Short mmCIF file of C-alpha atoms in Angstrom, two decimals:
data_model
loop_
_atom_site.label_atom_id
_atom_site.label_comp_id
_atom_site.label_asym_id
_atom_site.label_seq_id
_atom_site.Cartn_x
_atom_site.Cartn_y
_atom_site.Cartn_z
CA UNK A 1 -16.51 -22.81 -5.33
CA UNK A 2 -20.58 -22.76 -5.14
CA UNK A 3 -20.32 -23.93 -1.81
CA UNK A 4 -17.74 -21.27 -1.14
CA UNK A 5 -19.98 -18.26 -2.84
CA UNK A 6 -22.80 -19.73 -0.75
CA UNK A 7 -21.10 -19.76 2.59
CA UNK A 8 -19.67 -16.17 1.79
CA UNK A 9 -23.25 -14.78 1.02
CA UNK A 10 -24.28 -15.96 4.60
CA UNK A 11 -21.12 -14.58 6.18
CA UNK A 12 -21.92 -11.06 4.52
CA UNK A 13 -25.60 -11.49 5.89
CA UNK A 14 -24.23 -12.02 9.34
CA UNK A 15 -21.89 -8.81 9.15
CA UNK A 16 -24.82 -7.02 8.10
CA UNK A 17 -27.26 -8.01 10.98
CA UNK A 18 -24.47 -7.05 13.43
CA UNK A 19 -23.81 -3.69 11.60
CA UNK A 20 -27.60 -3.26 12.17
CA UNK A 21 -27.89 -4.18 15.33
CA UNK A 22 -24.93 -2.50 16.47
CA UNK A 23 -23.53 -6.02 17.89
CA UNK A 24 -19.67 -5.66 17.75
CA UNK A 25 -19.29 -8.36 20.80
CA UNK A 26 -16.48 -10.79 20.79
CA UNK A 27 -13.64 -11.29 18.05
CA UNK A 28 -16.14 -11.33 15.22
CA UNK A 29 -17.68 -7.77 16.47
CA UNK A 30 -14.14 -6.64 16.68
CA UNK A 31 -13.35 -7.75 13.08
CA UNK A 32 -16.67 -6.04 11.87
CA UNK A 33 -16.04 -2.97 13.84
CA UNK A 34 -12.68 -2.39 12.52
CA UNK A 35 -13.36 -3.40 9.17
CA UNK A 36 -16.17 -0.93 8.86
CA UNK A 37 -13.61 2.00 9.57
CA UNK A 38 -10.80 0.63 7.71
CA UNK A 39 -13.07 -0.33 4.79
CA UNK A 40 -14.48 3.22 5.00
CA UNK A 41 -10.92 4.53 5.49
CA UNK A 42 -9.85 2.30 2.30
CA UNK A 43 -12.93 3.68 0.39
CA UNK A 44 -11.86 7.32 1.28
CA UNK A 45 -8.47 6.67 0.17
CA UNK A 46 -9.49 5.12 -2.89
CA UNK A 47 -11.94 7.36 -4.06
CA UNK A 48 -9.81 10.31 -2.97
CA UNK A 49 -6.85 9.15 -4.73
CA UNK A 50 -8.86 8.04 -7.94
CA UNK A 51 -10.57 11.35 -8.12
CA UNK A 52 -7.20 13.34 -7.27
CA UNK A 53 -5.29 11.27 -10.13
CA UNK A 54 -8.37 11.78 -12.60
CA UNK A 55 -8.07 15.61 -12.08
CA UNK A 56 -4.24 16.06 -12.34
CA UNK A 57 -4.11 13.41 -15.24
CA UNK A 58 -6.61 15.62 -16.95
CA UNK A 59 -4.78 18.65 -15.94
CA UNK A 60 -1.03 17.50 -16.76
CA UNK A 61 -1.98 15.35 -19.85
CA UNK A 62 0.15 12.11 -20.40
CA UNK A 63 3.24 13.42 -20.65
CA UNK A 64 3.61 16.04 -17.63
CA UNK A 65 1.30 13.38 -15.77
CA UNK A 66 4.19 10.69 -16.66
CA UNK A 67 6.91 12.93 -15.34
CA UNK A 68 4.98 13.39 -12.12
CA UNK A 69 4.27 9.98 -11.75
CA UNK A 70 7.88 8.89 -12.35
CA UNK A 71 9.29 11.13 -9.53
CA UNK A 72 6.34 10.16 -7.16
CA UNK A 73 6.86 6.42 -7.65
CA UNK A 74 10.61 6.88 -7.38
CA UNK A 75 10.25 8.72 -4.24
CA UNK A 76 7.65 6.12 -2.84
CA UNK A 77 10.05 3.81 -3.44
CA UNK A 78 12.36 5.33 -0.87
CA UNK A 79 9.84 5.88 1.36
CA UNK A 80 9.16 2.16 1.54
CA UNK A 81 12.94 1.47 1.94
CA UNK A 82 12.65 3.77 4.94
CA UNK A 83 10.18 1.25 6.85
CA UNK A 84 11.37 -2.23 5.58
CA UNK A 85 9.31 -4.22 8.27
CA UNK A 86 9.73 -1.48 11.17
CA UNK A 87 5.76 -0.56 11.14
CA UNK A 88 4.71 -4.10 11.00
CA UNK A 89 7.06 -4.90 14.13
CA UNK A 90 5.43 -2.00 15.55
CA UNK A 91 2.06 -3.34 15.22
CA UNK A 92 2.63 -6.95 16.08
CA UNK A 93 4.85 -5.94 19.38
CA UNK A 94 2.57 -3.37 20.75
CA UNK A 95 -0.54 -5.29 19.83
CA UNK A 96 0.70 -8.27 22.09
CA UNK A 97 1.96 -6.01 24.73
CA UNK A 98 -1.25 -4.11 24.91
CA UNK A 99 -3.58 -7.25 24.93
CA UNK A 100 -1.38 -8.56 27.81
CA UNK A 101 -2.14 -5.31 29.65
CA UNK A 102 1.60 -4.70 29.79
CA UNK A 103 1.41 -1.08 28.89
CA UNK A 104 4.70 -0.22 30.13
CA UNK A 105 6.25 -2.89 27.94
CA UNK A 106 3.90 -1.68 24.89
CA UNK A 107 5.60 1.89 25.31
CA UNK A 108 9.14 0.46 25.52
CA UNK A 109 8.53 -1.34 22.14
CA UNK A 110 6.87 1.91 20.64
CA UNK A 111 10.14 4.04 21.63
CA UNK A 112 12.76 1.46 20.65
CA UNK A 113 11.11 1.01 17.40
CA UNK A 114 10.26 4.43 16.73
CA UNK A 115 13.91 5.28 17.42
CA UNK A 116 14.93 2.88 14.64
CA UNK A 117 12.38 3.99 12.22
CA UNK A 118 13.42 7.72 12.29
CA UNK A 119 16.82 7.14 12.21
CA UNK A 120 16.58 4.98 9.11
CA UNK A 121 14.12 7.56 7.61
CA UNK A 122 16.51 10.40 7.79
CA UNK A 123 19.37 8.28 6.25
CA UNK A 124 17.05 7.29 3.27
CA UNK A 125 16.16 10.60 2.79
CA UNK A 126 19.68 11.48 2.40
CA UNK A 127 20.61 9.16 0.13
CA UNK A 128 17.79 10.10 -2.08
CA UNK A 129 19.14 13.51 -2.15
CA UNK A 130 22.82 12.03 -3.17
CA UNK A 131 21.59 10.03 -5.70
CA UNK A 132 18.73 12.27 -6.86
CA UNK A 133 21.18 13.64 -10.07
CA UNK A 134 22.28 9.90 -11.30
CA UNK A 135 18.67 8.88 -11.24
CA UNK A 136 16.93 11.77 -13.25
CA UNK A 137 19.84 12.73 -15.60
CA UNK A 138 21.85 9.22 -15.94
CA UNK A 139 19.37 6.67 -15.70
CA UNK A 140 15.97 7.57 -16.21
CA UNK A 141 17.46 10.61 -18.40
CA UNK A 142 13.98 12.88 -17.69
CA UNK A 143 13.67 16.25 -16.20
CA UNK A 144 12.69 15.12 -12.48
CA UNK A 145 15.95 16.24 -10.53
CA UNK A 146 14.15 18.95 -8.47
CA UNK A 147 11.12 16.80 -7.63
CA UNK A 148 13.61 14.12 -6.33
CA UNK A 149 15.44 16.76 -4.16
CA UNK A 150 12.07 17.54 -2.73
CA UNK A 151 11.05 13.98 -2.18
CA UNK A 152 13.77 13.74 0.58
CA UNK A 153 11.34 16.12 2.75
CA UNK A 154 8.27 13.65 1.56
CA UNK A 155 10.23 10.60 2.89
CA UNK A 156 10.83 12.13 6.41
CA UNK A 157 7.29 13.31 6.46
CA UNK A 158 5.74 10.26 5.47
CA UNK A 159 7.93 8.22 7.76
CA UNK A 160 6.69 10.06 10.81
CA UNK A 161 3.13 9.87 9.75
CA UNK A 162 3.35 6.06 9.21
CA UNK A 163 4.70 5.72 13.07
CA UNK A 164 1.80 7.37 14.50
CA UNK A 165 -0.69 5.50 12.26
CA UNK A 166 0.96 1.98 13.10
CA UNK A 167 0.44 3.04 16.97
CA UNK A 168 -3.27 3.33 16.34
CA UNK A 169 -3.36 0.05 14.12
CA UNK A 170 -1.72 -1.94 16.99
CA UNK A 171 -4.46 -1.22 19.55
CA UNK A 172 -7.14 -1.86 16.92
CA UNK A 173 -8.10 1.73 16.77
CA UNK A 174 -9.03 2.52 13.15
CA UNK A 175 -11.42 5.52 13.96
CA UNK A 176 -8.47 8.05 13.83
CA UNK A 177 -6.79 6.84 10.73
CA UNK A 178 -10.21 6.92 9.18
CA UNK A 179 -10.80 10.77 9.98
CA UNK A 180 -7.20 11.45 9.10
CA UNK A 181 -7.72 10.10 5.60
CA UNK A 182 -10.57 12.32 5.34
CA UNK A 183 -8.76 15.07 6.06
CA UNK A 184 -5.74 14.48 4.04
CA UNK A 185 -8.02 13.61 0.80
CA UNK A 186 -9.96 16.68 0.88
CA UNK A 187 -7.04 18.84 1.70
CA UNK A 188 -5.27 17.31 -1.41
CA UNK A 189 -8.40 17.43 -3.70
CA UNK A 190 -8.66 21.40 -2.99
CA UNK A 191 -4.88 22.57 -2.67
CA UNK A 192 -2.85 20.62 -5.43
CA UNK A 193 -4.99 21.32 -8.26
CA UNK A 194 -5.03 25.00 -7.51
CA UNK A 195 -0.99 24.80 -7.39
CA UNK A 196 -0.95 23.22 -10.74
CA UNK A 197 -3.19 25.69 -12.31
CA UNK A 198 -0.92 28.28 -11.08
CA UNK A 199 2.38 26.70 -11.92
CA UNK A 200 1.49 25.55 -15.41
CA UNK A 201 0.91 28.93 -16.66
CA UNK A 202 4.30 30.25 -15.31
CA UNK A 203 6.80 27.40 -14.87
CA UNK A 204 8.51 24.63 -16.86
CA UNK A 205 7.57 20.80 -16.42
CA UNK A 206 10.60 20.16 -13.89
CA UNK A 207 9.11 22.91 -11.81
CA UNK A 208 5.70 21.99 -11.85
CA UNK A 209 6.76 18.60 -10.85
CA UNK A 210 9.21 19.99 -8.04
CA UNK A 211 6.04 22.28 -6.92
CA UNK A 212 3.58 19.33 -6.86
CA UNK A 213 6.06 17.19 -4.60
CA UNK A 214 6.58 20.09 -2.21
CA UNK A 215 2.92 20.76 -1.81
CA UNK A 216 2.42 16.83 -0.98
CA UNK A 217 4.96 17.01 1.80
CA UNK A 218 3.25 20.03 3.42
CA UNK A 219 -0.18 18.12 3.56
CA UNK A 220 2.12 15.18 5.32
CA UNK A 221 2.97 17.74 7.85
CA UNK A 222 -0.50 18.82 8.45
CA UNK A 223 -1.47 15.24 9.06
CA UNK A 224 1.24 14.81 11.40
CA UNK A 225 -0.05 17.54 13.56
CA UNK A 226 -3.66 16.40 13.02
CA UNK A 227 -2.62 12.70 14.44
CA UNK A 228 -0.21 14.02 17.42
CA UNK A 229 -3.20 15.57 18.96
CA UNK A 230 -4.40 11.98 19.27
CA UNK A 231 -1.26 9.96 19.56
CA UNK A 232 -0.70 11.91 22.81
CA UNK A 233 -3.54 10.59 24.48
CA UNK A 234 -2.84 6.86 23.82
CA UNK A 235 -2.64 5.18 27.25
CA UNK A 236 0.75 3.20 26.63
CA UNK A 237 2.51 6.30 25.51
CA UNK A 238 1.85 7.84 28.69
CA UNK A 239 3.49 4.72 30.65
CA UNK A 240 7.18 4.80 31.88
CA UNK A 241 8.65 2.48 29.49
CA UNK A 242 10.08 -0.51 30.85
CA UNK A 243 13.88 -1.26 29.61
CA UNK A 244 13.69 -4.11 26.98
CA UNK A 245 16.02 -6.94 27.90
CA UNK A 246 18.61 -8.28 25.28
CA UNK A 247 16.74 -11.15 24.62
CA UNK A 248 13.40 -9.26 23.67
CA UNK A 249 15.76 -6.80 21.66
CA UNK A 250 16.76 -9.70 19.74
CA UNK A 251 13.51 -10.92 19.19
CA UNK A 252 12.24 -7.72 17.96
CA UNK A 253 15.05 -7.34 15.85
CA UNK A 254 14.92 -11.04 14.39
CA UNK A 255 11.26 -10.16 13.24
CA UNK A 256 12.06 -6.85 11.95
CA UNK A 257 14.61 -8.33 9.98
CA UNK A 258 12.36 -10.91 8.24
CA UNK A 259 10.21 -8.46 7.71
CA UNK A 260 12.88 -6.53 6.01
CA UNK A 261 13.44 -9.32 3.74
CA UNK A 262 9.94 -9.32 2.76
CA UNK A 263 10.04 -5.43 2.14
CA UNK A 264 12.87 -5.86 -0.08
CA UNK A 265 11.21 -8.23 -2.21
CA UNK A 266 8.16 -6.45 -1.98
CA UNK A 267 9.84 -3.49 -3.31
CA UNK A 268 10.72 -5.24 -6.33
CA UNK A 269 7.34 -6.34 -7.18
CA UNK A 270 5.97 -3.06 -6.21
CA UNK A 271 8.39 -0.64 -8.04
CA UNK A 272 10.52 -2.35 -10.78
CA UNK A 273 7.54 -1.69 -13.45
CA UNK A 274 7.93 1.87 -13.11
CA UNK A 275 11.90 1.84 -12.95
CA UNK A 276 11.75 -0.15 -16.01
CA UNK A 277 9.37 1.99 -17.79
CA UNK A 278 11.15 5.13 -16.74
CA UNK A 279 14.57 3.77 -18.57
CA UNK A 280 12.81 2.41 -21.85
CA UNK A 281 9.66 4.48 -22.64
CA UNK A 282 8.75 8.31 -22.97
CA UNK A 283 6.97 9.88 -20.11
CA UNK A 284 3.47 10.07 -22.23
CA UNK A 285 3.29 6.07 -22.16
CA UNK A 286 4.46 6.21 -18.49
CA UNK A 287 1.44 8.47 -17.67
CA UNK A 288 -0.88 6.22 -19.93
CA UNK A 289 0.22 3.03 -17.95
CA UNK A 290 0.17 4.79 -14.49
CA UNK A 291 -3.55 5.99 -14.98
CA UNK A 292 -4.73 2.34 -15.81
CA UNK A 293 -2.73 0.95 -12.85
CA UNK A 294 -4.12 3.74 -10.53
CA UNK A 295 -7.77 2.93 -11.24
CA UNK A 296 -7.17 -0.86 -10.97
CA UNK A 297 -5.52 -0.44 -7.59
CA UNK A 298 -8.41 2.16 -6.57
CA UNK A 299 -11.22 -0.66 -7.35
CA UNK A 300 -9.51 -2.82 -4.46
CA UNK A 301 -10.56 -1.45 -1.10
CA UNK A 302 -10.39 -5.30 0.11
CA UNK A 303 -6.79 -4.91 0.23
CA UNK A 304 -6.64 -3.20 3.56
CA UNK A 305 -8.83 -5.95 5.47
CA UNK A 306 -5.16 -7.55 5.93
CA UNK A 307 -4.43 -4.49 8.07
CA UNK A 308 -7.49 -5.13 10.34
CA UNK A 309 -6.95 -8.89 10.76
CA UNK A 310 -3.25 -8.86 11.15
CA UNK A 311 -3.37 -7.67 14.94
CA UNK A 312 -6.45 -9.45 15.33
CA UNK A 313 -4.92 -12.52 14.25
CA UNK A 314 -1.71 -11.97 16.40
CA UNK A 315 -3.75 -12.18 19.34
CA UNK A 316 -5.93 -15.41 18.77
CA UNK A 317 -4.88 -19.28 17.98
CA UNK A 318 -6.45 -22.45 17.42
CA UNK A 319 -9.96 -23.01 16.20
CA UNK A 320 -10.56 -19.19 16.55
CA UNK A 321 -7.99 -18.34 14.25
CA UNK A 322 -8.99 -20.65 11.72
CA UNK A 323 -12.77 -20.05 11.75
CA UNK A 324 -11.85 -16.40 11.34
CA UNK A 325 -9.35 -16.98 8.32
CA UNK A 326 -12.08 -18.94 6.48
CA UNK A 327 -14.74 -16.55 7.08
CA UNK A 328 -12.57 -13.78 5.68
CA UNK A 329 -11.17 -15.77 2.78
CA UNK A 330 -14.72 -16.54 1.28
CA UNK A 331 -16.11 -12.84 1.79
CA UNK A 332 -12.84 -11.64 0.04
CA UNK A 333 -13.31 -13.92 -2.71
CA UNK A 334 -16.83 -13.17 -3.13
CA UNK A 335 -16.24 -9.16 -3.25
CA UNK A 336 -13.00 -9.67 -5.16
CA UNK A 337 -14.65 -11.61 -8.18
CA UNK A 338 -17.70 -8.87 -8.43
CA UNK A 339 -14.86 -5.97 -8.51
CA UNK A 340 -13.11 -7.74 -11.10
CA UNK A 341 -15.95 -8.85 -13.60
CA UNK A 342 -17.18 -4.82 -13.33
CA UNK A 343 -13.74 -3.56 -14.27
CA UNK A 344 -13.32 -5.93 -17.05
CA UNK A 345 -16.51 -5.23 -18.52
CA UNK A 346 -16.73 -1.69 -18.30
CA UNK A 347 -13.31 -0.64 -18.98
CA UNK A 348 -14.00 1.50 -22.56
CA UNK A 349 -16.53 3.33 -20.57
CA UNK A 350 -14.15 4.08 -17.39
CA UNK A 351 -11.59 5.15 -19.49
CA UNK A 352 -13.21 7.46 -21.77
CA UNK A 353 -15.36 9.13 -19.08
CA UNK A 354 -12.55 9.31 -16.48
CA UNK A 355 -9.77 10.05 -18.46
CA UNK A 356 -10.71 11.28 -21.47
CA UNK A 357 -9.67 10.61 -25.14
CA UNK A 358 -5.93 11.30 -24.34
CA UNK A 359 -5.71 7.95 -22.39
CA UNK A 360 -7.66 5.74 -24.55
CA UNK A 361 -4.52 3.38 -25.07
CA UNK A 362 -5.24 2.46 -21.20
CA UNK A 363 -8.47 0.44 -21.83
CA UNK A 364 -6.65 -2.50 -22.87
CA UNK A 365 -4.24 -1.99 -19.76
CA UNK A 366 -6.99 -1.86 -17.39
CA UNK A 367 -8.70 -4.96 -18.80
CA UNK A 368 -5.64 -6.65 -17.91
CA UNK A 369 -4.91 -5.15 -14.39
CA UNK A 370 -8.45 -5.86 -13.38
CA UNK A 371 -7.25 -9.31 -12.38
CA UNK A 372 -5.39 -7.63 -9.50
CA UNK A 373 -8.63 -7.09 -7.77
CA UNK A 374 -8.61 -10.91 -7.08
CA UNK A 375 -4.99 -11.46 -6.28
CA UNK A 376 -3.90 -8.70 -4.17
CA UNK A 377 -6.74 -8.99 -1.63
CA UNK A 378 -6.07 -12.78 -1.32
CA UNK A 379 -2.36 -12.56 -1.27
CA UNK A 380 -2.71 -9.92 1.44
CA UNK A 381 -5.15 -12.06 3.38
CA UNK A 382 -3.09 -15.38 3.27
CA UNK A 383 0.03 -13.53 4.19
CA UNK A 384 -1.51 -12.01 7.30
CA UNK A 385 -2.69 -15.43 8.26
CA UNK A 386 1.08 -17.10 7.87
CA UNK A 387 2.82 -14.39 9.62
CA UNK A 388 0.08 -14.31 12.62
CA UNK A 389 0.78 -18.10 12.69
CA UNK A 390 4.39 -17.37 13.30
CA UNK A 391 6.02 -18.23 10.08
CA UNK A 392 6.87 -14.84 8.40
CA UNK A 393 9.70 -16.92 6.75
CA UNK A 394 7.49 -18.45 4.43
CA UNK A 395 6.03 -15.49 3.18
CA UNK A 396 9.49 -14.08 2.72
CA UNK A 397 10.64 -17.08 0.86
CA UNK A 398 7.58 -17.03 -1.01
CA UNK A 399 8.03 -13.14 -1.76
CA UNK A 400 11.47 -13.30 -2.57
CA UNK A 401 11.04 -16.08 -5.16
CA UNK A 402 7.99 -14.18 -6.80
CA UNK A 403 10.31 -10.86 -7.00
CA UNK A 404 13.05 -12.67 -8.88
CA UNK A 405 10.54 -14.12 -11.34
CA UNK A 406 8.68 -10.78 -11.84
CA UNK A 407 12.27 -9.36 -12.37
CA UNK A 408 13.18 -11.48 -15.20
CA UNK A 409 9.63 -11.53 -16.69
CA UNK A 410 8.90 -7.86 -16.44
CA UNK A 411 12.46 -6.92 -18.10
CA UNK A 412 12.11 -9.55 -20.91
CA UNK A 413 8.55 -8.51 -21.69
CA UNK A 414 9.40 -4.74 -21.63
CA UNK A 415 12.42 -4.85 -23.72
CA UNK A 416 11.29 -7.50 -26.19
CA UNK A 417 7.61 -5.88 -26.66
CA UNK A 418 9.54 -2.48 -27.01
CA UNK A 419 10.72 -3.47 -30.46
CA UNK A 420 6.96 -3.51 -31.82
CA UNK A 421 6.43 -0.12 -30.06
CA UNK A 422 6.25 1.62 -26.59
CA UNK A 423 2.47 0.65 -26.52
CA UNK A 424 3.14 -3.13 -26.50
CA UNK A 425 6.24 -2.31 -23.75
CA UNK A 426 3.67 -1.03 -21.30
CA UNK A 427 1.48 -3.86 -22.15
CA UNK A 428 4.10 -6.24 -21.25
CA UNK A 429 4.82 -4.49 -17.99
CA UNK A 430 0.90 -5.18 -17.01
CA UNK A 431 1.03 -8.76 -18.11
CA UNK A 432 4.28 -9.33 -16.01
CA UNK A 433 2.62 -7.81 -12.98
CA UNK A 434 -0.58 -10.06 -13.22
CA UNK A 435 1.45 -12.84 -13.82
CA UNK A 436 3.93 -12.30 -10.59
CA UNK A 437 0.97 -11.53 -8.44
CA UNK A 438 -1.01 -14.93 -9.48
CA UNK A 439 2.24 -16.78 -8.74
CA UNK A 440 2.49 -15.32 -5.40
CA UNK A 441 -1.33 -15.85 -4.44
CA UNK A 442 -1.17 -19.44 -5.35
CA UNK A 443 1.99 -20.19 -3.40
CA UNK A 444 0.63 -18.33 -0.23
CA UNK A 445 -2.63 -20.76 -0.86
CA UNK A 446 -0.78 -23.64 -0.73
CA UNK A 447 1.36 -22.57 2.31
CA UNK A 448 -1.63 -21.21 4.12
CA UNK A 449 -3.61 -24.95 3.58
CA UNK A 450 -0.36 -26.47 4.75
CA UNK A 451 -0.06 -24.62 7.70
CA UNK A 452 -4.06 -25.46 8.77
CA UNK A 453 -3.28 -29.14 8.26
CA UNK A 454 -0.31 -28.81 10.59
#
């Protein structure tokens, strides 16, 4: 372990030297440059999301913040369903084609996968509209019906925005997404709180949630317009697309299906906590849980490194791939350990200053969730490496097993600890989330090591 931290320190010095000298040559330089943009994008997103969460959490207080969080999490579940591996396929196949200087083929992949994505997104949005009443009134039994109806528009706009962003990731252009993120976060911080202040004085909780979701949807529309001005300048999209052969379509569909299975398992891990809590606890406790979780996730900018490394890993192989993976692992472990320690020790101060006394029960939750600052970045790095090596099924199978375990543990801990009070139920949700992510990380670690030896 000592050697790993020592090597990680040397790697960080090398990165700093490259940044200082603006030396972005070679694959290492490409990773450094893209990492700078992606780290900056992640930092802007996380800081913006944290500030936004703090502002609305203080404005809404735990109960209304819990209703908003429940509605948004449910909508994001449908957003994730509308993707299920398509964006990853866009990145993989366009990245490979553009690197081979086959821009016509890259255009063909872009149009083919975008068509699938758009059709599927509209179907998912329609499904959310149909299911909104059952979800809000029968399952959750909470007043979020109008918010879920508005969520159908959110699903469509978020899906289109993600297509554009995937184009840039595929060609290792992280500059445009960086400026898009700045635009989105600044707009959200100014507009949404203003709408909240106006609506709180005039409308019910259900209508306030509706207005917030519509406002977020409008911001996505603005980001689509912003990205469109840059998307139309992409070289491969201005080429006449070559027709994909049946064999090529079969390969694309096969990879997308494997990513779909991966996505389904990821949905369980990503949303089962809020689905169970929405059923079993009051909105106030959902708000407290979401406040702690949002801060824990916002302290993990390294999670975005996998987005940088995936298109690069897809292009290289052999010793270069192994060297890049080893260096990335050491740096990720070093910084993640620091983030965990700081979050764990400063949790009481963080909650009191950031959220206020109304969220004091979130201190224990944040300390538990701080472990995610280690588990999530490492898992993302391992999965990117394994998929780039051409073994997505290994990641899929690992995540499916993890999802099954998480489903069982989460349901058991939430329902069992609920007997002692709703506070203990949300603690159980935190423990289940951390345990499942630890298991997933360990499984991927062993699989990645086995591939290195092969």
